[in-house]
XYZ file of C-alpha atoms in Angstrom:
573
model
C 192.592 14.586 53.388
C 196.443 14.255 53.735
C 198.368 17.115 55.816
C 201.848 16.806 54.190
C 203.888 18.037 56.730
C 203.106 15.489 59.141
C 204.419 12.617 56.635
C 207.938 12.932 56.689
C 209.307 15.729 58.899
C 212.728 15.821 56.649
C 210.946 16.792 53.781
C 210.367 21.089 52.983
C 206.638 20.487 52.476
C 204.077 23.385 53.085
C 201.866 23.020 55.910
C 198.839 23.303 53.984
C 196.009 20.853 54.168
C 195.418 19.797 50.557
C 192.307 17.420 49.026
C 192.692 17.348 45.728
C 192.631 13.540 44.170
C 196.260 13.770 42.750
C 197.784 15.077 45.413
C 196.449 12.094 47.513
C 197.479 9.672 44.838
C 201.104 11.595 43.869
C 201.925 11.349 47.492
C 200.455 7.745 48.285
C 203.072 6.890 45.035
C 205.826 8.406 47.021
C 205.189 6.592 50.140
C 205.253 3.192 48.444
C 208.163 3.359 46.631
C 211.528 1.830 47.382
C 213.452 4.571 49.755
C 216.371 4.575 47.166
C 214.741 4.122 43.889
C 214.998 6.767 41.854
C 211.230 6.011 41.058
C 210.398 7.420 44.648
C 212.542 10.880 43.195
C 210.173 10.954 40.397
C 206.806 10.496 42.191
C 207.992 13.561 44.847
C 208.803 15.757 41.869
C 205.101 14.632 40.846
C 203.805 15.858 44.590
C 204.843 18.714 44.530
C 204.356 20.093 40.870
C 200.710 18.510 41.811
C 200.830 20.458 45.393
C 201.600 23.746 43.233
C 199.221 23.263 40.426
C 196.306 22.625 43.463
C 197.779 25.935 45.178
C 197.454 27.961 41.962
C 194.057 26.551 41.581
C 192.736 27.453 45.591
C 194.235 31.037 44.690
C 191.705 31.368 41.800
C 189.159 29.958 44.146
C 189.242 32.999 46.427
C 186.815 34.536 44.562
C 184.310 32.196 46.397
C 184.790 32.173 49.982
C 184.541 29.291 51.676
C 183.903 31.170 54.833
C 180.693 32.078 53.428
C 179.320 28.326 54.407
C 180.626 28.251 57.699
C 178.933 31.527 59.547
C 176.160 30.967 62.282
C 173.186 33.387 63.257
C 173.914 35.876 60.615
C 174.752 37.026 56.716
C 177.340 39.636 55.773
C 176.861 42.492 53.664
C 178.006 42.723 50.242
C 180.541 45.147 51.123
C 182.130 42.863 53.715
C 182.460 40.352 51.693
C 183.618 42.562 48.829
C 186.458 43.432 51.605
C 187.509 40.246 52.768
C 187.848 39.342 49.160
C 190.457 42.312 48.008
C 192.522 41.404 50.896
C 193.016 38.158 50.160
C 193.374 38.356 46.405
C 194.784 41.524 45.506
C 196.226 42.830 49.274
C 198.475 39.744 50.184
C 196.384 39.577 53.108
C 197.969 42.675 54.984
C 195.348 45.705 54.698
C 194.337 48.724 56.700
C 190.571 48.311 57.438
C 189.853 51.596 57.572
C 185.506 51.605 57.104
C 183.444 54.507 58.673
C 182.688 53.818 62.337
C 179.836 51.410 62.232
C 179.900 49.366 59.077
C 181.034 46.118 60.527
C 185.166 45.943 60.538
C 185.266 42.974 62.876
C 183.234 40.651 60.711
C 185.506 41.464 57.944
C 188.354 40.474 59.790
C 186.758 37.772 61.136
C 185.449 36.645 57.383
C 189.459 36.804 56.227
C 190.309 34.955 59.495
C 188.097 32.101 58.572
C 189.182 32.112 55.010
C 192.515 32.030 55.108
C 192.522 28.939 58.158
C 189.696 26.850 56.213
C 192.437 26.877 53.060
C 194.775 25.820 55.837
C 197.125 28.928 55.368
C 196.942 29.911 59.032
C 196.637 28.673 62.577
C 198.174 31.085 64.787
C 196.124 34.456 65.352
C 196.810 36.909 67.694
C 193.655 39.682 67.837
C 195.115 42.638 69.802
C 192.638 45.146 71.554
C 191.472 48.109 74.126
C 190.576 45.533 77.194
C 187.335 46.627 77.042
C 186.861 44.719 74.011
C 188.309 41.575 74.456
C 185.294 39.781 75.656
C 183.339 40.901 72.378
C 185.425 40.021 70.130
C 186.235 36.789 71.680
C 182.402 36.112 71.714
C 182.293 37.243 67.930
C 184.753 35.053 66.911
C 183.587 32.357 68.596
C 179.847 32.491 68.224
C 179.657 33.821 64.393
C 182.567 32.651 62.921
C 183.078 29.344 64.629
C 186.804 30.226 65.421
C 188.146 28.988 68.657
C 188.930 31.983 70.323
C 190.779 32.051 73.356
C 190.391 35.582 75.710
C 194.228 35.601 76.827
C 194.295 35.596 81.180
C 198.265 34.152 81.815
C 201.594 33.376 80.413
C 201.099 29.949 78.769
C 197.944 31.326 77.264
C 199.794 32.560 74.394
C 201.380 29.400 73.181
C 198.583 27.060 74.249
C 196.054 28.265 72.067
C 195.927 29.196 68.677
C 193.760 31.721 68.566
C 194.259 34.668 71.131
C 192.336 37.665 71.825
C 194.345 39.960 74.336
C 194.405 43.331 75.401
C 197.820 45.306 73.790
C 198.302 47.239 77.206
C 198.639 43.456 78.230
C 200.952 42.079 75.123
C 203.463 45.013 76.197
C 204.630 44.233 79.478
C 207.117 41.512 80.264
C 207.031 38.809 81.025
C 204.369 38.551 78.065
C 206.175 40.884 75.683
C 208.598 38.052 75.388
C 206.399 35.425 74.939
C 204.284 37.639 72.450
C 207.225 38.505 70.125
C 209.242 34.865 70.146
C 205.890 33.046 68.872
C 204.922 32.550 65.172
C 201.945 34.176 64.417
C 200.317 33.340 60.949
C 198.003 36.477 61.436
C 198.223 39.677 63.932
C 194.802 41.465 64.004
C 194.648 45.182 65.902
C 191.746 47.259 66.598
C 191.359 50.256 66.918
C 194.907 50.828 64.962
C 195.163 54.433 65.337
C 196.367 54.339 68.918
C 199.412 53.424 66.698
C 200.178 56.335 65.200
C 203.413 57.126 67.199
C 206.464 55.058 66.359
C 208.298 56.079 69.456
C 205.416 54.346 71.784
C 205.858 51.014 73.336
C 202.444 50.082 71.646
C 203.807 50.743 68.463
C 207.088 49.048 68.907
C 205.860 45.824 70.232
C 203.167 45.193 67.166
C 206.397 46.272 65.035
C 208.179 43.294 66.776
C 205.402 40.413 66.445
C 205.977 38.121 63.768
C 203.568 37.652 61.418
C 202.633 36.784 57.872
C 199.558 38.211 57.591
C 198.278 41.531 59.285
C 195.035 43.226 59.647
C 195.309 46.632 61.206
C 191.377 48.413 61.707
C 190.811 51.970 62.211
C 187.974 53.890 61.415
C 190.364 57.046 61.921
C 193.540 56.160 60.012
C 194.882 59.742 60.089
C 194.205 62.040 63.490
C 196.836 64.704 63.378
C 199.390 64.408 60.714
C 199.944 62.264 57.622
C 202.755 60.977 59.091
C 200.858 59.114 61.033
C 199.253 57.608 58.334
C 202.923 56.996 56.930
C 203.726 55.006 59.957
C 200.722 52.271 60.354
C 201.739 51.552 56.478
C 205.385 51.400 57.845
C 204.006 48.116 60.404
C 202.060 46.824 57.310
C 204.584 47.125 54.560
C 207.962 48.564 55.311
C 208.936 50.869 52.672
C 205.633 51.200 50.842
C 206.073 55.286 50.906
C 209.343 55.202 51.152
C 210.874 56.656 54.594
C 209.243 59.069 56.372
C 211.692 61.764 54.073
C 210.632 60.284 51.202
C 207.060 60.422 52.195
C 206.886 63.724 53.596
C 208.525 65.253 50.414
C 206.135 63.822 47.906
C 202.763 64.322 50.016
C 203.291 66.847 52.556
C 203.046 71.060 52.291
C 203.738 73.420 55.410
C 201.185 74.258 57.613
C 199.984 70.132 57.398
C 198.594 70.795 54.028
C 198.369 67.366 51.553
C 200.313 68.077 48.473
C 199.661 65.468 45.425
C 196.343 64.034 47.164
C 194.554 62.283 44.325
C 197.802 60.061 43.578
C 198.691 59.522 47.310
C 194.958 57.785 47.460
C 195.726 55.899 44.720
C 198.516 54.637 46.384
C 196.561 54.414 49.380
C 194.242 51.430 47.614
C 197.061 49.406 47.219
C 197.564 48.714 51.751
C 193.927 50.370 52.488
C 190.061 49.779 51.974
C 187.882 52.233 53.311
C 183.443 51.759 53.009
C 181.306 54.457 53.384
C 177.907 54.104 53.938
C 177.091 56.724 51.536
C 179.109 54.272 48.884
C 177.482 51.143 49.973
C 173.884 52.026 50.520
C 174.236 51.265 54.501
C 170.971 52.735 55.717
C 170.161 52.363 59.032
C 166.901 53.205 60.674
C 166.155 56.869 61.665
C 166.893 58.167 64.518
C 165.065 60.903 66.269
C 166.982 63.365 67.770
C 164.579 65.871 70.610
C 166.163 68.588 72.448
C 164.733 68.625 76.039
C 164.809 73.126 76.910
C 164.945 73.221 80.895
C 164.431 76.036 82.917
C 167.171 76.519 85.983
C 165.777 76.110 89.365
C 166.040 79.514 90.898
C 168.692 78.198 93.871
C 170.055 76.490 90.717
C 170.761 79.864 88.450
C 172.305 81.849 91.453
C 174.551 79.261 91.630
C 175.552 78.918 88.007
C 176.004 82.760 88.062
C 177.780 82.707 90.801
C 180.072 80.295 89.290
C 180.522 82.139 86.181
C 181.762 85.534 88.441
C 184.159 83.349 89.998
C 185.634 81.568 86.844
C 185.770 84.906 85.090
C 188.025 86.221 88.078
C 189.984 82.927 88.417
C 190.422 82.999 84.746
C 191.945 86.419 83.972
C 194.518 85.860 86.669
C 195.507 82.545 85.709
C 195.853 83.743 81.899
C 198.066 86.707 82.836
C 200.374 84.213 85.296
C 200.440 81.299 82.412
C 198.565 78.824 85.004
C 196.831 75.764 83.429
C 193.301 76.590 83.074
C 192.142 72.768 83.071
C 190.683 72.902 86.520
C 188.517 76.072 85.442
C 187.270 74.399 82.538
C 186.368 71.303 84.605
C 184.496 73.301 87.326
C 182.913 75.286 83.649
C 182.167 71.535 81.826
C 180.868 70.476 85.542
C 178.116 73.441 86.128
C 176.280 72.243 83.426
C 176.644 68.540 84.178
C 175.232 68.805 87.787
C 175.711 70.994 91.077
C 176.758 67.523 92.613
C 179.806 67.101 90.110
C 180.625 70.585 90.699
C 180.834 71.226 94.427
C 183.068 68.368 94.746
C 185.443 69.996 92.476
C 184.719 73.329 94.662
C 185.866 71.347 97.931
C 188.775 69.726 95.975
C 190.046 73.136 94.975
C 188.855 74.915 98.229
C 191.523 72.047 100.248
C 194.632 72.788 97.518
C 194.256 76.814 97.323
C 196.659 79.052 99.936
C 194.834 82.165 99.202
C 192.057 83.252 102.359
C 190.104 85.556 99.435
C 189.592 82.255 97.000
C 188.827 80.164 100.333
C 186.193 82.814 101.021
C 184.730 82.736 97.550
C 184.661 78.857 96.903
C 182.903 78.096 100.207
C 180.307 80.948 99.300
C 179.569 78.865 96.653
C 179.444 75.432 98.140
C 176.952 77.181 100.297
C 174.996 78.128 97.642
C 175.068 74.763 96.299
C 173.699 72.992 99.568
C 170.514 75.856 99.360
C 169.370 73.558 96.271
C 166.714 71.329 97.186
C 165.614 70.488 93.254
C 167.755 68.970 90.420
C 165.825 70.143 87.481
C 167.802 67.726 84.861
C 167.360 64.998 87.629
C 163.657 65.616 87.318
C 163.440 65.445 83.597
C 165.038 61.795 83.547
C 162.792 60.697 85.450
C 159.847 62.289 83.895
C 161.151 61.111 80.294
C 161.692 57.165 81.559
C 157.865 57.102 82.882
C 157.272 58.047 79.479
C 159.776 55.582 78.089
C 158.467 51.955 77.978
C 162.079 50.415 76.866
C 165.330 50.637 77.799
C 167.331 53.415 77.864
C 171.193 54.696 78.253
C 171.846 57.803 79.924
C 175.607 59.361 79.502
C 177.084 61.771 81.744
C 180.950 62.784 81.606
C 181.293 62.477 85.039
C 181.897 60.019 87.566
C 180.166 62.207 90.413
C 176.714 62.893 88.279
C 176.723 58.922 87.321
C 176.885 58.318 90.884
C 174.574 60.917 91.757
C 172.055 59.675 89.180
C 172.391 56.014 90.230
C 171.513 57.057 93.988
C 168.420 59.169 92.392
C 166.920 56.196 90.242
C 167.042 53.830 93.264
C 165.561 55.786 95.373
C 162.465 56.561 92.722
C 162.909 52.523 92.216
C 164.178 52.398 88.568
C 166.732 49.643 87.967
C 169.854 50.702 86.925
C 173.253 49.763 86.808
C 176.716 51.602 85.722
C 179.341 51.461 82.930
C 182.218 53.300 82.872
C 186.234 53.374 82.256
C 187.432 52.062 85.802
C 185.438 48.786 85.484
C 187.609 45.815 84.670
C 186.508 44.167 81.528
C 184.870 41.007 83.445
C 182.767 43.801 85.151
C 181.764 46.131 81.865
C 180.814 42.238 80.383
C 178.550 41.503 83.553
C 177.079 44.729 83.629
C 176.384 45.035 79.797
C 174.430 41.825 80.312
C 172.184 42.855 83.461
C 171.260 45.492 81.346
C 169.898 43.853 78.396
C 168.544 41.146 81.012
C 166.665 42.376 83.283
C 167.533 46.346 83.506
C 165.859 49.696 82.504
C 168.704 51.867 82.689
C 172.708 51.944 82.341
C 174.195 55.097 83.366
C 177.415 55.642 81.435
C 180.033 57.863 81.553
C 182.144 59.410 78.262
C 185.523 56.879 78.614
C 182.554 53.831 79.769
C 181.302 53.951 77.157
C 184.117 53.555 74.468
C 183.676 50.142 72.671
C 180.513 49.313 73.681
C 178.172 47.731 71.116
C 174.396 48.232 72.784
C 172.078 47.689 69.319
C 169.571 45.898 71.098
C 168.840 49.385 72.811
C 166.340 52.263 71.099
C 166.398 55.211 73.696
C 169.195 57.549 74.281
C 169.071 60.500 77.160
C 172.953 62.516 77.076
C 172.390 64.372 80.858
C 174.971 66.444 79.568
C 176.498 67.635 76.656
C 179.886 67.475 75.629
C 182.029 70.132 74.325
C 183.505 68.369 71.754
C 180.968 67.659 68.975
C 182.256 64.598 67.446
C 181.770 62.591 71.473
C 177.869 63.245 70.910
C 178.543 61.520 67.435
C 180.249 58.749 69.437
C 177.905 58.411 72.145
C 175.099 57.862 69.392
C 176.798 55.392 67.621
C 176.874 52.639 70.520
C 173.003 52.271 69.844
C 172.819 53.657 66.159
C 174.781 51.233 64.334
C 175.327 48.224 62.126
C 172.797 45.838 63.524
C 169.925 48.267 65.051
C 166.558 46.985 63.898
C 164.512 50.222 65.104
C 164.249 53.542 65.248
C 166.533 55.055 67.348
C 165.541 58.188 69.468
C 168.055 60.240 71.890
C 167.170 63.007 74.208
C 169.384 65.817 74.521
C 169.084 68.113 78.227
C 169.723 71.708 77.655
C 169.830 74.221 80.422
C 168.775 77.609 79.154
C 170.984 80.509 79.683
C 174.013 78.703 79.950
C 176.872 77.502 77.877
C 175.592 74.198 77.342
C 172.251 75.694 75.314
C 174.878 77.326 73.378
C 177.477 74.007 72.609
C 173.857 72.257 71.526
C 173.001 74.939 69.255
C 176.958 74.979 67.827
C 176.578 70.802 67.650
C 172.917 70.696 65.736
C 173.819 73.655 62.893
C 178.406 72.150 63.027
C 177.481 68.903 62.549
C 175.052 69.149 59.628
C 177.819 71.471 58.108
C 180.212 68.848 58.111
C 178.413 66.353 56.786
C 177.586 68.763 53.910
C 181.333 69.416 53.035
C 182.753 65.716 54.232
C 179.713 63.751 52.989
C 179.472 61.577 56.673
C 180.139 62.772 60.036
C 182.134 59.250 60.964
C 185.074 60.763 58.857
C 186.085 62.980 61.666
C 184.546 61.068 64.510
C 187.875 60.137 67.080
C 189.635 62.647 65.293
C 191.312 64.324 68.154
C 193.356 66.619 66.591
C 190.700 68.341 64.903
C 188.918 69.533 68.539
C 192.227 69.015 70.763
C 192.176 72.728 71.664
C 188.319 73.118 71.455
C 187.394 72.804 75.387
C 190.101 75.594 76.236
C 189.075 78.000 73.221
C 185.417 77.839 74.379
C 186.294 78.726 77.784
C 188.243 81.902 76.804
C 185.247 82.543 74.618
C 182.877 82.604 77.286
C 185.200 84.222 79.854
C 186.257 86.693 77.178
C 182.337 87.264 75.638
C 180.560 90.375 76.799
C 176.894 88.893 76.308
C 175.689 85.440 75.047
C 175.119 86.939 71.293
C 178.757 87.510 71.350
C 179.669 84.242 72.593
C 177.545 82.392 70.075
C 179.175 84.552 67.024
C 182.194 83.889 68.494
C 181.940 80.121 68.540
C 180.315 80.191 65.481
C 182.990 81.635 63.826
C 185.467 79.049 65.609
C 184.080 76.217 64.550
C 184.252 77.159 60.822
C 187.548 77.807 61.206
C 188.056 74.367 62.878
C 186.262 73.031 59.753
C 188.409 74.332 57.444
C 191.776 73.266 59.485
C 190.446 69.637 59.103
C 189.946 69.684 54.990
C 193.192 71.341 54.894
C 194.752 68.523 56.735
C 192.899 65.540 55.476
C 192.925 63.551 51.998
C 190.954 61.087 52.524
């Protein structure tokens, strides 16, 4: 096996390893013939017709990977492999991966990866991703696909190795930015693509100034607000595909971010995107189980979740009237139902920053309240569900003060546990990841913790609380029910009665089904923040506005149809 390039440095010969037998014996010709005979001419005008007849033959030869023969520990599914093999023969190697959440878009990438350096077309990678994922896909990379991956931790480590796995928060700040854009890349991988939506963002600017001659961009969500988002991660891929964003928005886009033309934009769409759908592929993963645990309210408990309520509803009146933000009501609202613990620490935060005696007065009427409670009832049901539970198990919370609460609670009943969440530094989310599916029962997680974690080889599921937005309970599911789960998967879902959370469960188990009904899989709008960015205000000024819970529950009924039918409006795809 000759590498050409390394022969004569003077001569414009690709750097692609070649083995056929003529090549070898065209180019061992050239070498031994006189440096000025016009017989050596001939014999390199016999290279390279012979390096270009052996090129056109390896292109046909895509259609059997060689990648296929060089995996370890596992066996791809049809429809990765179908993917890896579009790219590379009819996509030019620069695609949007754009699968349903789940269905495996980092062994694609890593199957084209391997492909395309085994055929010796590329040697420089850069794999750009949230830090919380650099470690797995590192590991992936390197433990499946037998590609040298390098997890990027200083300056030279971007020109030492050839294959990089960084963090894009990391590739954007000098002095790396420099080093970044100045090197060659062969192939520039990014997760989680949609955080590239905005071509005014330094994120978007500094993948726009990478070299590269191949690029894999993976989103599960390639449009979250407007199609011109969409417009611009095909603007990084292939410049000029659509047009400009004039062009693009005159052919495809109505008022009121309605898609005009839709069936001919996703034809257009095949040619720089593959999306799988497990309803398309027959993906079927095991069932999952979904219980809803009904809890009554301790009665120190409901006095002070009424009490609560009267003050919100007289905090929230006067700050709608004056225009005031209303985000610290609905975190004291979103807090109530998490935990008392979560909440009176907001209630002392707020008592310290208010100048008004009457709101002083009111806020530390609660916090007493609060201290009166002697019994967490939701506390209590963990712990009476994990005697029951002979496995592991993840709990979620959204907050940092009920995770911390919970944590002190299951060491003092002597249940081993450890946390997750957003603040940990990736070496840390790695180590604890790891002492849970050593020698753990627990991890407590909060909602940003829990973002790119991939925890198959756990069955049991508890959500402490319930988040407002119903596509989060979708993503909390997923880290356990997805590609690679070999069991049955059952989650646990707390519900307080007589509060807004019992009502946000009953919205997310009859909204949910509905959407999968219209939009055939619920992973469609999973991440899709645009479609719920306004939903955690609008419930609050349901509930402060609602004169009785059967009110409220029309209400957000009728809200989240309307929310439905905002997001098929806006979406083609």
């Amino acid at each position: 096996m000759i590498h050409a390039s390394t022969a004569d440095k003077t001569l414009l010969v690709p750097p692609v390893v070649w083995d056929e037998h003529e090549i070898v014996s065209a180019f061992s010709a050239y070498l031994d013939a006189p440096p000025d005979d016009s017989r050596r001419r001939q014999e390199w005008t016999l290279f390279r017709l012979c390096a270009t007849a052996a090129e056109a033959r390896r292109a046909h030869a895509f259609d059997t990977l060689l990648a296929l023969e060089h995996l370890h520990g596992f066996t791809p599914l049809p429809h990765q492999i179908e993917t890896a093999r579009n790219v590379i023969l009819n996509l030019g190697g620069r695609a949007i991966l754009a699968d349903e959440v789940g269905l495996g878009k980092t062994i694609e990438a890593g199957l084209i990866i391997k492909e395309y350096q085994l055929r010796g077309l590329v040697r420089k990678v850069l794999v750009l991703v949230p830090a919380s994922l650099v470690l797995q896909w590192t590991r992936e990379l390197n433990e499946k696909f037998r590609i040298p991956a390098f997890a990027q931790r200083n300056e030279w480590s971007w020109t030492q190795y050839d294959v990089v796995v960084a963090s894009i928060d990391t590739a954007k700040r000098d002095p790396h930015r420099t080093l970044v854009t100045n090197t060659a890349w062969d192939m520039l991988v990014v997760d989680e693509a949609h955080k590239l939506k905005n071509p005014r963002t330094r994120n978007w600017q500094v993948v726009n100034q990478i070299p590269n001659k191949y690029m894999l961009l993976l989103t599960a969500t390639p449009i979250q607000n407007h199609l011109h988002e969409l417009h611009t991660l095909i603007t990084l891929l292939r410049p000029g595909e659509l047009g400009n964003a004039g062009q693009f928005a005159a052919e495809f886009m109505e008022t009121g971010r309605k898609v005009k033309d839709a069936d001919r934009l996703r034809n257009n769409l095949t040619q720089v995107m593959i999306r799988n759908r497990r309803i398309d592929g027959g993906v079927v993963l095991p069932p999952r189980h979904v219980r809803i645990v009904p809890l009554e309210l301790s009665p120190e408990e409901r006095r002070l979740y009424d009490a609560v309520q009267t003050f919100l509803r007289g905090r929230y009146e006067e700050h709608r009237t004056s225009g005031a933000s209303v985000l610290s009501l609905i975190t004291l609202q979103r807090e109530i139902c998490s935990s008392p613990y979560a909440a009176l620490l907001t209630l002392e935060k707020m008592g310290k920053r208010t100048k008004r005696e009457d709101v002083r007065t009111a806020i530390a009427e609660l916090i007493r309240l609060g201290e009166q409670i002697r019994t967490y009832t939701k506390v209590e049901a963990v712990l009476n569900l994990l005697s029951e539970i002979d496995d592991k198990c993840v709990v979620f919370t959204e907050y940092r003060a009920t995770q911390d609460f919970l944590l002190y609670m299951l060491k003092r009943y002597g249940i081993p546990a450890v946390p997750f969440r957003g603040g940990f530094r990736r070496s840390k989310k790695d180590w604890m990841k790891e002492l849970f599916a050593g020698r753990m029962k627990v991890l407590v997680a909060t909602e940003s913790g829990g973002e790119g974690i991939n925890l198959q080889f756990c069955h049991q599921m508890i959500n402490f609380d319930l988040p407002w937005n119903p596509m989060r309970l979708e993503q909390r599911i997923g880290r356990i029910h997805r590609l690679g789960q070999d069991r049955e998967v059952y989650v646990y879902n707390l519900s307080t009665k007589g509060t807004i959370e019992a009502h946000i469960l009953e919205l997310l188990q009859e909204k949910i089904r509905l959407f999968e009904s219209v939009v055939g899989e619920i992973d469609h709008i999973v991440g899709d923040e645009s479609t719920f960015a306004e939903f955690d205000e609008a419930i609050l000024d349901l509930a402060m506005s609602s004169r009785s819970d059967q009110e409220f529950r029309e209400r957000l009924s009728a809200y989240s149809d309307q929310v439905l039918q905002q997001w098929q409006r806006s979406h083609p795809l």
